[in-house]
Amino acid sequence: MYSWFRAALAPAAAMAKKAVRALSVFVCVAFPALVEATKCLKLHNKFRTAGLDVGVPELVANPTARNVVMDIVKKRAADKCAKEEHSEEARKAGMGENIFYADDANCAIGVKMWYDEVKILKGNYPGTEWNRMGTIGHFTQVMWETSQGMACARTTSCPKWNQLFCVYKPAGNWIGVAPFSEAVWMSILKRDGMSGALSVAQVSAGSLAAVISAVLFILAE
């Protein structure tokens, strides 16, 4: 269950294992947690809107999420980050959650690593089957279209890994629901310089056009 990232909390399943870890939240606390809410929020909104022909709505600072994430980080700092897992606090509050583990668990690195899971998709639109397409739960939560508010906080003095949390309200990562539209996806591919695979709808439309052309050709004969 531990990885460079851990899949964003919500009704989706947690995923993978690797060497640095992650989760997410957006506001921050005073010592032993470092307040960097503005940076976290700006980075999220940069990925959600900057350079996109069609983006998703910007996130805003949410006071309820702030209270939840501060509570999480205070407790993690108090036990020296002995727990390396999603928080009960975010789950009980019904919020999405991303986590990043590192010596210096800051937003600049953590949010970028969450977003970079987009590369796992190799140009394929995640759609409603996103949870079957690899460890991309951090990316989908960062970009989840209906999430509106967030808050982030991090520990600064844990002996092994420090922990950055970002929490989201409403939660994203609902199984069977697409994180965003195909129009948003095509904009992401264009902005990030990635080539995309055809969607099922595009393939179906293309196949239908080919059949119609073939029929017309035969009739012309």
Short mmCIF file of C-alpha atoms in Angstrom, two decimals:
data_model
loop_
_atom_site.label_atom_id
_atom_site.label_comp_id
_atom_site.label_asym_id
_atom_site.label_seq_id
_atom_site.Cartn_x
_atom_site.Cartn_y
_atom_site.Cartn_z
CA MET A 1 0.00 0.00 0.00
CA TYR A 2 3.00 2.34 0.29
CA SER A 3 4.39 4.03 -2.76
CA TRP A 4 5.80 7.23 -4.07
CA PHE A 5 2.18 8.20 -3.89
CA ARG A 6 -0.84 6.66 -2.30
CA ALA A 7 -4.04 6.73 -4.23
CA ALA A 8 -6.31 9.62 -3.35
CA LEU A 9 -8.79 8.75 -0.66
CA ALA A 10 -12.50 8.63 -1.48
CA PRO A 11 -14.62 5.69 -2.56
CA ALA A 12 -11.76 4.50 -4.79
CA ALA A 13 -9.28 1.78 -3.86
CA ALA A 14 -5.78 2.64 -2.60
CA MET A 15 -2.92 1.49 -4.81
CA ALA A 16 0.76 0.63 -5.37
CA LYS A 17 4.24 0.46 -3.76
CA LYS A 18 7.43 2.38 -4.49
CA ALA A 19 10.19 4.26 -2.73
CA VAL A 20 8.90 7.70 -1.85
CA ARG A 21 5.26 8.06 -0.88
CA ALA A 22 2.23 10.30 -1.30
CA LEU A 23 -1.33 11.38 -0.29
CA SER A 24 -2.80 14.92 -0.57
CA VAL A 25 -4.41 17.95 1.21
CA PHE A 26 -4.05 21.76 0.83
CA VAL A 27 -3.86 24.10 3.90
CA CYS A 28 -1.09 23.92 6.49
CA VAL A 29 -0.36 24.34 10.18
CA ALA A 30 2.20 26.08 12.32
CA PHE A 31 5.09 24.13 13.84
CA PRO A 32 5.55 21.16 13.65
CA ALA A 33 3.72 21.50 10.35
CA LEU A 34 4.76 24.10 7.81
CA VAL A 35 2.10 26.39 6.40
CA GLU A 36 2.32 26.52 2.61
CA ALA A 37 -1.32 26.58 1.65
CA THR A 38 -0.97 29.26 -1.00
CA LYS A 39 1.76 27.41 -2.88
CA CYS A 40 -0.17 24.13 -2.82
CA LEU A 41 -3.33 25.81 -4.07
CA LYS A 42 -1.53 27.68 -6.85
CA LEU A 43 0.17 24.51 -8.07
CA HIS A 44 -3.11 22.60 -8.16
CA ASN A 45 -4.81 25.38 -10.10
CA LYS A 46 -1.88 25.68 -12.48
CA PHE A 47 -2.40 22.07 -13.51
CA ARG A 48 -6.20 22.46 -13.58
CA THR A 49 -6.33 25.58 -15.75
CA ALA A 50 -3.06 27.05 -17.05
CA GLY A 51 -2.54 26.59 -20.78
CA LEU A 52 -5.69 24.52 -21.23
CA ASP A 53 -8.22 25.33 -23.94
CA VAL A 54 -10.76 23.54 -21.75
CA GLY A 55 -9.88 23.21 -18.07
CA VAL A 56 -11.61 22.31 -14.83
CA PRO A 57 -12.75 24.87 -12.23
CA GLU A 58 -10.09 26.25 -9.92
CA LEU A 59 -9.99 24.98 -6.35
CA VAL A 60 -10.41 27.41 -3.46
CA ALA A 61 -9.20 27.38 0.12
CA ASN A 62 -11.78 25.60 2.28
CA PRO A 63 -11.88 26.28 6.04
CA THR A 64 -13.46 22.92 6.86
CA ALA A 65 -10.75 21.13 4.91
CA ARG A 66 -8.17 23.27 6.68
CA ASN A 67 -9.39 22.15 10.09
CA VAL A 68 -9.32 18.51 9.01
CA VAL A 69 -5.82 18.62 7.54
CA MET A 70 -4.41 20.51 10.50
CA ASP A 71 -5.83 17.87 12.82
CA ILE A 72 -4.28 15.12 10.69
CA VAL A 73 -0.82 16.68 10.61
CA LYS A 74 -0.77 17.56 14.30
CA LYS A 75 -1.51 13.93 15.17
CA ARG A 76 1.07 12.60 12.71
CA ALA A 77 3.70 14.97 14.07
CA ALA A 78 2.86 13.98 17.65
CA ASP A 79 3.58 10.29 16.96
CA LYS A 80 6.62 11.14 14.76
CA CYS A 81 4.85 9.93 11.62
CA ALA A 82 4.67 6.34 12.85
CA LYS A 83 1.59 5.87 10.65
CA GLU A 84 2.10 5.84 6.90
CA GLU A 85 -1.43 5.51 5.62
CA HIS A 86 -4.55 7.45 4.75
CA SER A 87 -6.10 9.27 7.66
CA GLU A 88 -9.27 8.38 9.49
CA GLU A 89 -9.97 12.10 9.81
CA ALA A 90 -10.32 12.63 6.05
CA ARG A 91 -12.32 9.42 5.65
CA LYS A 92 -14.79 10.37 8.37
CA ALA A 93 -15.15 13.85 6.91
CA GLY A 94 -15.89 12.35 3.48
CA MET A 95 -12.98 14.17 1.89
CA GLY A 96 -10.53 13.10 -0.77
CA GLU A 97 -6.91 12.85 0.34
CA ASN A 98 -3.48 12.75 -1.28
CA ILE A 99 -0.26 12.06 0.64
CA PHE A 100 3.40 12.49 -0.23
CA TYR A 101 6.27 11.10 1.87
CA ALA A 102 9.82 12.43 1.69
CA ASP A 103 12.53 14.00 3.85
CA ASP A 104 11.35 17.38 2.59
CA ALA A 105 7.69 16.74 1.84
CA ASN A 106 6.86 20.04 0.15
CA CYS A 107 4.20 21.06 -2.34
CA ALA A 108 6.55 21.86 -5.21
CA ILE A 109 7.70 18.25 -5.35
CA GLY A 110 4.61 16.46 -4.06
CA VAL A 111 1.95 18.06 -6.25
CA LYS A 112 4.16 17.70 -9.35
CA MET A 113 4.67 14.00 -8.63
CA TRP A 114 0.95 13.48 -8.14
CA TYR A 115 0.19 15.19 -11.44
CA ASP A 116 2.93 13.30 -13.28
CA GLU A 117 0.93 10.09 -12.91
CA VAL A 118 -0.74 11.38 -16.09
CA LYS A 119 2.19 9.78 -17.96
CA ILE A 120 1.03 6.33 -16.87
CA LEU A 121 -2.03 6.77 -19.09
CA LYS A 122 0.13 7.01 -22.24
CA GLY A 123 -2.37 9.28 -23.93
CA ASN A 124 -5.43 7.18 -23.12
CA TYR A 125 -8.45 9.04 -21.74
CA PRO A 126 -9.09 7.71 -18.20
CA GLY A 127 -12.88 7.99 -18.45
CA THR A 128 -15.07 5.95 -16.12
CA GLU A 129 -12.50 3.13 -16.01
CA TRP A 130 -9.73 5.29 -14.54
CA ASN A 131 -9.33 3.01 -11.50
CA ARG A 132 -8.27 0.14 -13.80
CA MET A 133 -5.59 2.10 -15.63
CA GLY A 134 -2.73 1.98 -13.14
CA THR A 135 -1.67 4.02 -10.14
CA ILE A 136 -3.18 7.34 -11.18
CA GLY A 137 -5.39 8.19 -8.18
CA HIS A 138 -3.31 11.19 -7.17
CA PHE A 139 -3.50 12.66 -10.67
CA THR A 140 -7.25 12.11 -10.94
CA GLN A 141 -7.87 13.73 -7.54
CA VAL A 142 -5.72 16.74 -8.43
CA MET A 143 -7.76 17.16 -11.63
CA TRP A 144 -11.18 15.94 -10.41
CA GLU A 145 -13.66 18.31 -11.99
CA THR A 146 -16.26 18.45 -9.19
CA SER A 147 -13.83 18.93 -6.29
CA GLN A 148 -14.12 22.56 -5.23
CA GLY A 149 -12.18 23.20 -2.01
CA MET A 150 -8.92 21.99 -0.53
CA ALA A 151 -6.32 22.43 2.19
CA CYS A 152 -2.76 21.16 2.67
CA ALA A 153 -0.32 20.71 5.54
CA ARG A 154 2.94 18.88 6.20
CA THR A 155 5.10 17.66 9.04
CA THR A 156 8.66 18.97 9.30
CA SER A 157 10.45 16.98 12.00
CA CYS A 158 9.64 13.28 11.60
CA PRO A 159 12.69 10.98 11.91
CA LYS A 160 12.06 8.90 8.76
CA TRP A 161 9.78 10.53 6.20
CA ASN A 162 7.89 13.77 6.60
CA GLN A 163 4.32 13.73 5.32
CA LEU A 164 2.46 16.20 3.11
CA PHE A 165 -1.33 15.92 3.16
CA CYS A 166 -3.82 17.60 0.87
CA VAL A 167 -7.55 17.08 1.39
CA TYR A 168 -10.34 17.82 -1.07
CA LYS A 169 -14.01 18.71 -0.70
CA PRO A 170 -16.07 17.24 -2.25
CA ALA A 171 -13.99 14.11 -2.65
CA GLY A 172 -13.00 12.91 -6.09
CA ASN A 173 -12.06 9.43 -7.30
CA TRP A 174 -15.53 7.95 -7.46
CA ILE A 175 -15.44 4.60 -9.21
CA GLY A 176 -17.53 4.57 -12.36
CA VAL A 177 -17.33 8.36 -12.75
CA ALA A 178 -14.96 10.11 -15.16
CA PRO A 179 -12.62 12.64 -13.49
CA PHE A 180 -13.21 15.16 -16.29
CA SER A 181 -14.52 15.36 -19.84
CA GLU A 182 -12.81 14.20 -23.02
CA ALA A 183 -12.53 17.86 -24.02
CA VAL A 184 -10.44 18.51 -20.91
CA TRP A 185 -8.31 15.45 -21.68
CA MET A 186 -7.59 16.61 -25.22
CA SER A 187 -6.57 20.00 -23.80
CA ILE A 188 -4.21 18.29 -21.33
CA LEU A 189 -2.60 16.28 -24.13
CA LYS A 190 -2.13 19.44 -26.20
CA ARG A 191 -0.67 21.45 -23.33
CA ASP A 192 1.64 18.70 -22.11
CA GLY A 193 2.82 17.78 -25.61
CA MET A 194 1.52 14.23 -25.42
CA SER A 195 -0.08 12.23 -28.20
CA GLY A 196 -3.44 10.68 -27.44
CA ALA A 197 -5.19 7.47 -28.34
CA LEU A 198 -8.63 7.63 -29.92
CA SER A 199 -11.52 7.31 -27.52
CA VAL A 200 -14.10 4.55 -27.90
CA ALA A 201 -16.55 7.13 -29.24
CA GLN A 202 -14.04 8.38 -31.80
CA VAL A 203 -13.18 4.84 -32.90
CA SER A 204 -16.88 3.99 -33.24
CA ALA A 205 -17.53 7.15 -35.25
CA GLY A 206 -14.54 6.42 -37.46
CA SER A 207 -15.63 2.83 -38.02
CA LEU A 208 -19.15 3.94 -38.91
CA ALA A 209 -17.80 6.47 -41.38
CA ALA A 210 -15.65 3.77 -42.97
CA VAL A 211 -18.64 1.43 -43.33
CA ILE A 212 -20.76 4.17 -44.90
CA SER A 213 -17.96 5.01 -47.35
CA ALA A 214 -17.61 1.34 -48.30
CA VAL A 215 -21.36 0.98 -48.89
CA LEU A 216 -21.46 4.12 -51.02
CA PHE A 217 -18.50 2.84 -53.03
CA ILE A 218 -20.24 -0.49 -53.65
CA LEU A 219 -23.46 1.24 -54.68
CA ALA A 220 -21.52 3.44 -57.06
CA GLU A 221 -20.18 0.32 -58.73
#
